[in-house]
Short mmCIF file of C-alpha atoms in Angstrom, two decimals:
data_model
loop_
_atom_site.label_atom_id
_atom_site.label_comp_id
_atom_site.label_asym_id
_atom_site.label_seq_id
_atom_site.Cartn_x
_atom_site.Cartn_y
_atom_site.Cartn_z
CA GLY A 1217 86.17 93.47 91.40
CA GLN A 1218 85.35 96.90 89.63
CA SER A 1219 84.16 97.64 86.34
CA LEU A 1220 82.45 100.69 84.27
CA GLU A 1221 80.41 100.66 81.09
CA GLN A 1222 79.65 103.45 78.93
CA PRO A 1223 79.23 103.79 74.98
CA SER A 1224 82.10 104.29 73.05
CA GLU A 1225 80.89 106.74 70.55
CA VAL A 1226 77.75 109.33 70.62
CA THR A 1227 76.75 111.89 67.57
CA ALA A 1228 74.66 114.78 68.12
CA VAL A 1229 73.92 118.19 66.16
CA GLU A 1230 74.79 121.78 68.09
CA GLY A 1231 72.07 122.86 70.14
CA ALA A 1232 70.76 119.38 70.76
CA ILE A 1233 70.55 117.46 74.00
CA VAL A 1234 72.51 114.15 74.66
CA GLN A 1235 72.71 111.69 77.30
CA ILE A 1236 75.76 109.45 78.16
CA ASN A 1237 74.98 106.36 80.31
CA CYS A 1238 77.16 104.65 82.39
CA THR A 1239 76.43 101.60 84.46
CA TYR A 1240 79.13 100.17 87.01
CA GLN A 1241 79.83 97.29 89.34
CA THR A 1242 82.01 98.18 92.35
CA SER A 1243 82.76 96.50 95.83
CA GLY A 1244 81.97 99.67 97.47
CA PHE A 1245 80.58 102.79 96.42
CA TYR A 1246 81.12 106.27 97.37
CA GLY A 1247 80.26 108.48 94.66
CA LEU A 1248 80.14 108.61 90.61
CA SER A 1249 82.22 111.50 88.70
CA TRP A 1250 82.00 112.75 85.38
CA TYR A 1251 84.91 114.09 83.68
CA GLN A 1252 85.66 116.14 80.07
CA GLN A 1253 88.81 115.37 77.74
CA HIS A 1254 89.51 117.15 74.54
CA ASP A 1255 91.89 115.80 72.51
CA GLY A 1256 95.86 116.05 73.97
CA GLY A 1257 94.28 117.51 76.88
CA ALA A 1258 94.17 116.33 80.37
CA PRO A 1259 90.59 115.17 82.09
CA THR A 1260 88.62 117.99 84.10
CA PHE A 1261 85.99 117.35 86.40
CA LEU A 1262 82.47 117.76 85.60
CA SER A 1263 80.27 117.10 88.47
CA TYR A 1264 80.14 114.44 91.26
CA ASN A 1265 77.03 112.36 92.50
CA ALA A 1266 77.22 110.47 96.21
CA LEU A 1267 73.06 110.67 96.41
CA ASP A 1268 70.60 109.48 94.15
CA GLY A 1269 69.16 112.44 92.28
CA LEU A 1270 69.99 114.94 89.35
CA GLU A 1271 72.88 117.21 89.72
CA GLU A 1272 72.80 120.58 87.71
CA THR A 1273 75.85 122.68 86.79
CA GLY A 1274 74.75 124.83 84.31
CA ARG A 1275 74.29 123.00 80.71
CA PHE A 1276 75.46 119.89 82.40
CA SER A 1277 73.42 117.54 84.54
CA SER A 1278 74.42 114.42 86.20
CA PHE A 1279 71.91 111.69 87.60
CA LEU A 1280 72.62 108.91 89.55
CA SER A 1281 70.38 105.91 90.70
CA ARG A 1282 72.69 103.66 93.47
CA SER A 1283 69.70 100.91 93.49
CA ASP A 1284 70.54 100.48 89.85
CA SER A 1285 73.94 101.06 89.71
CA TYR A 1286 73.52 103.69 86.92
CA GLY A 1287 74.07 107.33 86.10
CA TYR A 1288 74.20 109.58 83.12
CA LEU A 1289 75.78 113.00 82.00
CA LEU A 1290 73.10 115.22 80.46
CA LEU A 1291 74.26 117.86 78.12
CA GLN A 1292 71.93 120.83 76.89
CA GLU A 1293 72.35 123.23 74.40
CA LEU A 1294 75.31 121.43 72.62
CA GLN A 1295 78.35 123.58 71.67
CA MET A 1296 80.81 122.63 68.86
CA LYS A 1297 83.54 122.98 71.90
CA ASP A 1298 81.69 120.21 73.52
CA SER A 1299 83.47 117.73 71.02
CA ALA A 1300 85.49 115.79 73.58
CA SER A 1301 85.79 112.23 75.68
CA TYR A 1302 83.45 111.71 78.68
CA PHE A 1303 84.46 109.58 81.20
CA CYS A 1304 82.44 108.20 84.15
CA ALA A 1305 84.61 107.24 87.47
CA VAL A 1306 83.53 105.23 90.76
CA SER A 1307 85.03 106.13 93.86
CA PRO A 1308 84.54 102.89 95.45
CA GLY A 1309 85.33 104.25 99.19
CA ASN A 1310 87.31 102.06 101.86
CA THR A 1311 85.69 98.72 100.78
CA GLY A 1312 86.73 99.23 97.60
CA GLY A 1313 90.55 100.27 98.39
CA PHE A 1314 89.74 104.07 97.69
CA LYS A 1315 90.97 103.32 94.00
CA THR A 1316 89.27 105.72 91.40
CA ILE A 1317 88.41 103.70 88.55
CA PHE A 1318 87.55 105.32 84.95
CA GLY A 1319 85.66 103.97 82.26
CA ALA A 1320 86.82 103.25 78.93
CA GLY A 1321 85.04 106.91 77.94
CA THR A 1322 82.33 107.99 75.45
CA ARG A 1323 83.21 109.86 72.41
CA LEU A 1324 81.13 112.80 71.80
CA PHE A 1325 81.03 114.37 68.17
CA VAL A 1326 79.06 117.52 67.78
CA LYS A 1327 77.56 118.41 64.33
CA ALA A 1328 76.69 121.99 62.89
CA GLU B 1031 95.90 128.22 92.68
CA ALA B 1032 98.42 126.30 90.93
CA GLY B 1033 97.50 122.87 89.02
CA VAL B 1034 99.23 119.78 89.12
CA ALA B 1035 102.49 120.32 87.81
CA GLN B 1036 103.84 117.55 85.64
CA SER B 1037 107.55 117.09 83.84
CA PRO B 1038 109.06 116.23 81.10
CA ARG B 1039 105.84 116.63 79.12
CA TYR B 1040 107.09 114.55 75.87
CA LYS B 1041 109.73 112.22 76.13
CA ILE B 1042 110.79 109.48 73.47
CA ILE B 1043 113.29 106.60 74.56
CA GLU B 1044 114.41 103.42 72.91
CA LYS B 1045 112.91 99.93 74.17
CA ARG B 1046 114.96 98.97 77.53
CA GLN B 1047 115.92 102.27 78.21
CA SER B 1048 114.65 104.27 81.58
CA VAL B 1049 112.62 107.44 81.90
CA ALA B 1050 111.67 108.98 85.03
CA PHE B 1051 108.37 111.60 85.46
CA TRP B 1052 107.90 113.80 87.87
CA CYS B 1053 104.75 115.42 89.16
CA ASN B 1054 104.03 118.13 92.04
CA PRO B 1055 100.39 117.91 93.22
CA ILE B 1056 98.31 121.11 94.18
CA SER B 1057 99.57 122.29 97.73
CA GLY B 1058 97.52 120.72 100.35
CA HIS B 1059 96.33 117.47 98.41
CA ALA B 1060 97.29 114.15 100.45
CA THR B 1061 96.14 112.03 97.86
CA LEU B 1062 98.28 111.66 94.72
CA TYR B 1063 97.58 109.32 91.84
CA TRP B 1064 99.71 108.00 88.65
CA TYR B 1065 97.51 107.00 85.74
CA GLN B 1066 98.42 105.58 82.57
CA GLN B 1067 96.28 106.44 79.46
CA ILE B 1068 96.52 104.47 76.27
CA LEU B 1069 95.47 106.56 72.88
CA GLY B 1070 91.75 105.77 72.93
CA GLN B 1071 91.19 104.41 76.45
CA GLY B 1072 90.25 105.72 79.69
CA PRO B 1073 92.68 106.39 82.47
CA LYS B 1074 94.35 103.52 84.11
CA LEU B 1075 95.30 103.60 88.14
CA LEU B 1076 98.95 102.53 88.37
CA ILE B 1077 99.31 103.73 91.83
CA GLN B 1078 97.62 105.61 94.53
CA PHE B 1079 99.38 107.55 97.63
CA GLN B 1080 97.99 109.01 100.68
CA ASN B 1081 100.60 111.38 102.09
CA ASN B 1082 103.69 109.39 101.65
CA GLY B 1083 102.25 105.84 101.90
CA VAL B 1084 101.07 103.83 99.13
CA VAL B 1085 97.16 103.15 99.12
CA ASP B 1086 97.02 101.13 96.10
CA ASP B 1087 99.63 99.84 93.48
CA SER B 1088 97.86 96.39 92.26
CA GLN B 1089 98.05 97.55 88.66
CA LEU B 1090 101.42 98.98 88.70
CA PRO B 1091 103.69 96.21 86.93
CA LYS B 1092 106.49 95.98 89.45
CA ASP B 1093 109.19 94.31 87.63
CA ARG B 1094 109.67 97.43 85.81
CA PHE B 1095 107.65 100.37 87.39
CA SER B 1096 108.53 101.92 90.41
CA ALA B 1097 107.13 105.43 92.28
CA GLU B 1098 107.76 107.13 95.05
CA ARG B 1099 106.52 110.02 97.41
CA LEU B 1100 108.92 110.35 99.90
CA LYS B 1101 108.08 113.43 101.90
CA GLY B 1102 104.52 113.11 101.18
CA VAL B 1103 104.10 116.39 98.43
CA ASP B 1104 105.69 115.40 94.98
CA SER B 1105 106.31 112.25 93.45
CA THR B 1106 108.34 110.35 90.81
CA LEU B 1107 107.27 107.53 88.59
CA LYS B 1108 109.93 105.44 86.77
CA ILE B 1109 109.93 102.67 84.47
CA GLN B 1110 113.20 100.62 83.59
CA PRO B 1111 113.37 98.53 81.22
CA ALA B 1112 110.74 100.51 78.97
CA LYS B 1113 109.04 98.27 76.46
CA LEU B 1114 107.06 99.26 73.38
CA GLU B 1115 103.65 98.57 75.30
CA ASP B 1116 104.73 101.48 77.59
CA SER B 1117 103.98 104.01 75.16
CA ALA B 1118 101.19 106.14 76.39
CA VAL B 1119 100.37 109.67 78.27
CA TYR B 1120 101.02 109.06 82.09
CA LEU B 1121 98.44 111.41 84.27
CA CYS B 1122 99.67 112.66 87.71
CA ALA B 1123 96.63 113.78 89.85
CA SER B 1124 95.66 115.05 93.14
CA SER B 1125 92.48 115.27 95.37
CA GLN B 1126 92.13 116.50 98.78
CA THR B 1127 91.01 113.55 100.49
CA ALA B 1128 91.37 109.38 99.33
CA SER B 1129 87.39 109.48 98.69
CA GLY B 1130 88.34 110.58 95.09
CA ASN B 1131 85.16 112.42 94.45
CA THR B 1132 87.08 115.43 92.50
CA ILE B 1133 90.45 114.79 91.18
CA TYR B 1134 92.79 117.43 89.58
CA PHE B 1135 95.04 116.16 86.78
CA GLY B 1136 98.10 117.33 85.26
CA GLU B 1137 98.45 117.95 81.49
CA GLY B 1138 100.37 114.16 81.17
CA SER B 1139 103.81 112.74 80.10
CA TRP B 1140 103.62 111.85 76.82
CA LEU B 1141 106.25 108.67 76.37
CA THR B 1142 106.77 107.10 73.05
CA VAL B 1143 109.02 104.22 73.36
CA VAL B 1144 110.52 103.06 70.05
#
């Protein structure tokens, strides 16, 4: 089977750095993605890691360790608008039937 | 570039009634997904199409849910008869390939079953 685990909630202060972790178990693996979802909105793509290491996109970075089945999303210079839910998602590839599975999400609260 | 289009945005029905949701993916995207998202949870994959074929429908409650993508473009998800626990947002999404590394979501169809 396939499963992902991420913390349910994280709280941080505006201007700070926050890390949201994700561990996964899948029968196959293509890559790990991260999505942001504001209340009432649709999930939007943030980043994708297929190889080990850090991918940086502006204030957001994502890290993957395939050997540890672990990844994280790093948000720097937090802004109030970053308050949202963040989902990690695994693309298992053909051995996993190509089903992209999402975690339960981490609710990020950014305080002033 | 136009995004994923869904309709209706909101629907309220009584239990045991039927409802249908429509989705038009981003032009050229071969893979189309229907996800169910219950409030406070992550999106749960119901069915995934590659062109007009089904890649996976293992979590689709087939006694009441059906979906089709006849011409490999737009898709319809139907629920009949609806139950109270079907109250959720139904998200349609698409991606260029089945690897699913970048999935684009529509705004969702919000269903309330009373």
